[in-house]
């Protein structure tokens, strides 16, 4: 299956604040000069290149670095980016225990909104690697449908987060998680809003702070339960773009989550094609090892 993104290239580029087809052509030519040690596919489409180019605000050299880090991290972090199949046992647990959504509306400045929270609060139901995988699947689904955007905002609800959840997070996967978000994810990250900041937030920040650069750390905004949100609704995210638990008018979070899961299931062929494109770009020996590992990780009746 060939790899293709759904958004319209001509309409998207016409609406972008920074765009040059010459730059995209330059990036495509650059990919052809790389050897396989970079893990970068030579068949990257204009749409794929456009995501990175937009994320780097039209800076060609920064775009090259972002692409290199993206494929390096995806190659070296299979637990977050391979076998993106919701019927696998760990992913089924994740689907039941968590809630994800690309919120239907946008922020006051027109940014896309990615929402996440616990559904089941028992720490034994929480698997960090699976949760991170589903978060990145949700981001990829957003990019697949909507293409490059002026910005993205993550919205996290800490309701029900306990110390037990923190103890289930490994430092190496956590480091790779934040490395990908800060250095390789092809979006313009604008802010991260954390609702219902439980007392455990101090422990969470102690855990993640070593992995955050200052720019990213400054994007994180915390909101206590008793906060007056009127200014937030007027300047950050309107009520029309939030679920009822946060004073909004959207459907409830479980309804939004189920819709997101349906979309992710429908995109499993797309995720498989993206993974295959990466596998095809590997040197022969690494490609054989990758396929062998992927086969072993699948549940086979």
PDB file of C-alpha atoms in Angstrom, residues 120-240:
ATOM      1  CA  UNK A 120     -10.215   4.468  34.495  1.00  0.00           C
ATOM      2  CA  UNK A 121      -8.153   5.826  37.373  1.00  0.00           C
ATOM      3  CA  UNK A 122      -6.712   2.516  38.616  1.00  0.00           C
ATOM      4  CA  UNK A 123      -2.909   2.827  38.066  1.00  0.00           C
ATOM      5  CA  UNK A 124      -2.702  -0.878  37.139  1.00  0.00           C
ATOM      6  CA  UNK A 125      -4.617  -0.051  33.941  1.00  0.00           C
ATOM      7  CA  UNK A 126      -2.060   2.547  32.865  1.00  0.00           C
ATOM      8  CA  UNK A 127       0.693   1.622  30.401  1.00  0.00           C
ATOM      9  CA  UNK A 128       2.817   4.650  29.575  1.00  0.00           C
ATOM     10  CA  UNK A 129       4.248   3.350  26.286  1.00  0.00           C
ATOM     11  CA  UNK A 130       0.776   2.492  24.978  1.00  0.00           C
ATOM     12  CA  UNK A 131      -0.608   5.830  26.118  1.00  0.00           C
ATOM     13  CA  UNK A 132       2.223   7.660  24.357  1.00  0.00           C
ATOM     14  CA  UNK A 133       1.690   5.564  21.224  1.00  0.00           C
ATOM     15  CA  UNK A 134      -2.000   6.447  21.150  1.00  0.00           C
ATOM     16  CA  UNK A 135      -1.251  10.127  21.717  1.00  0.00           C
ATOM     17  CA  UNK A 136       1.076  10.151  18.707  1.00  0.00           C
ATOM     18  CA  UNK A 137      -1.476   8.182  16.671  1.00  0.00           C
ATOM     19  CA  UNK A 138      -4.017  10.875  17.505  1.00  0.00           C
ATOM     20  CA  UNK A 139      -1.614  13.624  16.429  1.00  0.00           C
ATOM     21  CA  UNK A 140      -0.854  11.740  13.205  1.00  0.00           C
ATOM     22  CA  UNK A 141      -4.583  11.324  12.539  1.00  0.00           C
ATOM     23  CA  UNK A 142      -5.019  15.068  12.934  1.00  0.00           C
ATOM     24  CA  UNK A 143      -2.183  15.740  10.484  1.00  0.00           C
ATOM     25  CA  UNK A 144      -3.533  13.107   8.072  1.00  0.00           C
ATOM     26  CA  UNK A 145      -6.930  14.799   7.896  1.00  0.00           C
ATOM     27  CA  UNK A 146      -6.128  18.474   8.421  1.00  0.00           C
ATOM     28  CA  UNK A 147      -2.533  18.818   7.263  1.00  0.00           C
ATOM     29  CA  UNK A 148      -0.173  21.586   8.423  1.00  0.00           C
ATOM     30  CA  UNK A 149      -1.771  24.080  10.794  1.00  0.00           C
ATOM     31  CA  UNK A 150      -0.737  27.410  12.349  1.00  0.00           C
ATOM     32  CA  UNK A 151      -0.444  25.708  15.712  1.00  0.00           C
ATOM     33  CA  UNK A 152      -1.377  22.864  18.046  1.00  0.00           C
ATOM     34  CA  UNK A 153      -2.371  22.890  21.712  1.00  0.00           C
ATOM     35  CA  UNK A 154      -2.344  19.844  23.982  1.00  0.00           C
ATOM     36  CA  UNK A 155      -5.035  19.746  26.674  1.00  0.00           C
ATOM     37  CA  UNK A 156      -4.429  17.297  29.542  1.00  0.00           C
ATOM     38  CA  UNK A 157      -6.857  16.645  32.391  1.00  0.00           C
ATOM     39  CA  UNK A 158      -5.145  15.309  35.533  1.00  0.00           C
ATOM     40  CA  UNK A 159      -8.367  14.152  37.171  1.00  0.00           C
ATOM     41  CA  UNK A 160      -7.658  10.845  38.889  1.00  0.00           C
ATOM     42  CA  UNK A 161      -3.873  10.880  38.430  1.00  0.00           C
ATOM     43  CA  UNK A 162      -2.168   9.266  41.418  1.00  0.00           C
ATOM     44  CA  UNK A 163       1.361   8.536  42.571  1.00  0.00           C
ATOM     45  CA  UNK A 164       0.823   4.984  41.334  1.00  0.00           C
ATOM     46  CA  UNK A 165       0.608   6.253  37.753  1.00  0.00           C
ATOM     47  CA  UNK A 166       3.983   7.958  38.086  1.00  0.00           C
ATOM     48  CA  UNK A 167       5.676   4.791  39.305  1.00  0.00           C
ATOM     49  CA  UNK A 168       4.619   3.059  36.073  1.00  0.00           C
ATOM     50  CA  UNK A 169       6.594   5.467  33.872  1.00  0.00           C
ATOM     51  CA  UNK A 170      10.110   4.420  32.839  1.00  0.00           C
ATOM     52  CA  UNK A 171      12.759   7.117  32.496  1.00  0.00           C
ATOM     53  CA  UNK A 172      14.058   5.972  29.091  1.00  0.00           C
ATOM     54  CA  UNK A 173      10.633   5.901  27.376  1.00  0.00           C
ATOM     55  CA  UNK A 174       9.843   9.239  29.031  1.00  0.00           C
ATOM     56  CA  UNK A 175      13.051  10.781  27.681  1.00  0.00           C
ATOM     57  CA  UNK A 176      12.303   9.542  24.166  1.00  0.00           C
ATOM     58  CA  UNK A 177       8.714  10.796  24.471  1.00  0.00           C
ATOM     59  CA  UNK A 178       9.767  14.348  25.222  1.00  0.00           C
ATOM     60  CA  UNK A 179      12.642  14.246  22.768  1.00  0.00           C
ATOM     61  CA  UNK A 180      10.185  13.426  19.991  1.00  0.00           C
ATOM     62  CA  UNK A 181       7.706  16.141  21.011  1.00  0.00           C
ATOM     63  CA  UNK A 182      10.363  18.829  21.343  1.00  0.00           C
ATOM     64  CA  UNK A 183      12.672  17.950  18.432  1.00  0.00           C
ATOM     65  CA  UNK A 184      10.849  15.867  15.845  1.00  0.00           C
ATOM     66  CA  UNK A 185       7.058  16.063  15.941  1.00  0.00           C
ATOM     67  CA  UNK A 186       5.988  17.939  12.767  1.00  0.00           C
ATOM     68  CA  UNK A 187       3.656  20.461  14.388  1.00  0.00           C
ATOM     69  CA  UNK A 188       3.906  24.001  15.668  1.00  0.00           C
ATOM     70  CA  UNK A 189       3.430  23.381  19.381  1.00  0.00           C
ATOM     71  CA  UNK A 190       1.959  26.500  20.977  1.00  0.00           C
ATOM     72  CA  UNK A 191       1.022  25.498  24.512  1.00  0.00           C
ATOM     73  CA  UNK A 192       0.067  22.674  26.865  1.00  0.00           C
ATOM     74  CA  UNK A 193      -2.824  23.283  29.239  1.00  0.00           C
ATOM     75  CA  UNK A 194      -3.133  21.028  32.274  1.00  0.00           C
ATOM     76  CA  UNK A 195      -6.534  21.012  34.004  1.00  0.00           C
ATOM     77  CA  UNK A 196      -7.397  19.796  37.514  1.00  0.00           C
ATOM     78  CA  UNK A 197      -3.889  20.021  38.886  1.00  0.00           C
ATOM     79  CA  UNK A 198      -3.941  17.431  41.659  1.00  0.00           C
ATOM     80  CA  UNK A 199      -1.382  17.587  44.526  1.00  0.00           C
ATOM     81  CA  UNK A 200       0.596  14.919  42.689  1.00  0.00           C
ATOM     82  CA  UNK A 201       1.507  17.512  40.033  1.00  0.00           C
ATOM     83  CA  UNK A 202       4.648  18.384  42.000  1.00  0.00           C
ATOM     84  CA  UNK A 203       5.816  14.775  41.716  1.00  0.00           C
ATOM     85  CA  UNK A 204       4.987  14.755  38.006  1.00  0.00           C
ATOM     86  CA  UNK A 205       7.043  17.893  37.391  1.00  0.00           C
ATOM     87  CA  UNK A 206       9.993  16.493  39.358  1.00  0.00           C
ATOM     88  CA  UNK A 207       9.901  13.465  37.067  1.00  0.00           C
ATOM     89  CA  UNK A 208       9.645  15.259  33.728  1.00  0.00           C
ATOM     90  CA  UNK A 209      11.532  18.526  34.353  1.00  0.00           C
ATOM     91  CA  UNK A 210      14.990  17.092  33.485  1.00  0.00           C
ATOM     92  CA  UNK A 211      13.709  16.255  29.991  1.00  0.00           C
ATOM     93  CA  UNK A 212      12.247  19.666  29.161  1.00  0.00           C
ATOM     94  CA  UNK A 213      14.068  22.578  27.584  1.00  0.00           C
ATOM     95  CA  UNK A 214      13.116  26.050  28.811  1.00  0.00           C
ATOM     96  CA  UNK A 215      11.038  26.950  25.747  1.00  0.00           C
ATOM     97  CA  UNK A 216       8.922  23.849  26.107  1.00  0.00           C
ATOM     98  CA  UNK A 217       8.636  24.146  29.882  1.00  0.00           C
ATOM     99  CA  UNK A 218       7.317  27.697  29.497  1.00  0.00           C
ATOM    100  CA  UNK A 219       4.518  26.386  27.253  1.00  0.00           C
ATOM    101  CA  UNK A 220       2.979  24.406  30.124  1.00  0.00           C
ATOM    102  CA  UNK A 221       0.100  26.214  31.826  1.00  0.00           C
ATOM    103  CA  UNK A 222      -1.557  24.791  34.937  1.00  0.00           C
ATOM    104  CA  UNK A 223      -5.195  25.302  35.892  1.00  0.00           C
ATOM    105  CA  UNK A 224      -6.535  24.501  39.358  1.00  0.00           C
ATOM    106  CA  UNK A 225     -10.094  23.257  39.875  1.00  0.00           C
ATOM    107  CA  UNK A 226     -11.191  26.479  41.532  1.00  0.00           C
ATOM    108  CA  UNK A 227      -9.819  28.757  38.802  1.00  0.00           C
ATOM    109  CA  UNK A 228     -12.103  31.322  37.129  1.00  0.00           C
ATOM    110  CA  UNK A 229     -12.024  30.254  33.470  1.00  0.00           C
ATOM    111  CA  UNK A 230     -13.876  33.155  31.877  1.00  0.00           C
ATOM    112  CA  UNK A 231     -10.685  34.789  30.606  1.00  0.00           C
ATOM    113  CA  UNK A 232      -9.459  31.388  29.405  1.00  0.00           C
ATOM    114  CA  UNK A 233     -12.639  30.905  27.346  1.00  0.00           C
ATOM    115  CA  UNK A 234     -12.292  34.371  25.836  1.00  0.00           C
ATOM    116  CA  UNK A 235      -8.575  34.286  24.995  1.00  0.00           C
ATOM    117  CA  UNK A 236      -7.346  30.661  24.803  1.00  0.00           C
ATOM    118  CA  UNK A 237     -10.024  28.045  24.079  1.00  0.00           C
ATOM    119  CA  UNK A 238     -13.708  28.977  23.684  1.00  0.00           C
ATOM    120  CA  UNK A 239     -16.460  27.001  25.362  1.00  0.00           C
ATOM    121  CA  UNK A 240     -17.579  25.761  21.941  1.00  0.00           C
TER     122      UNK A 240
END
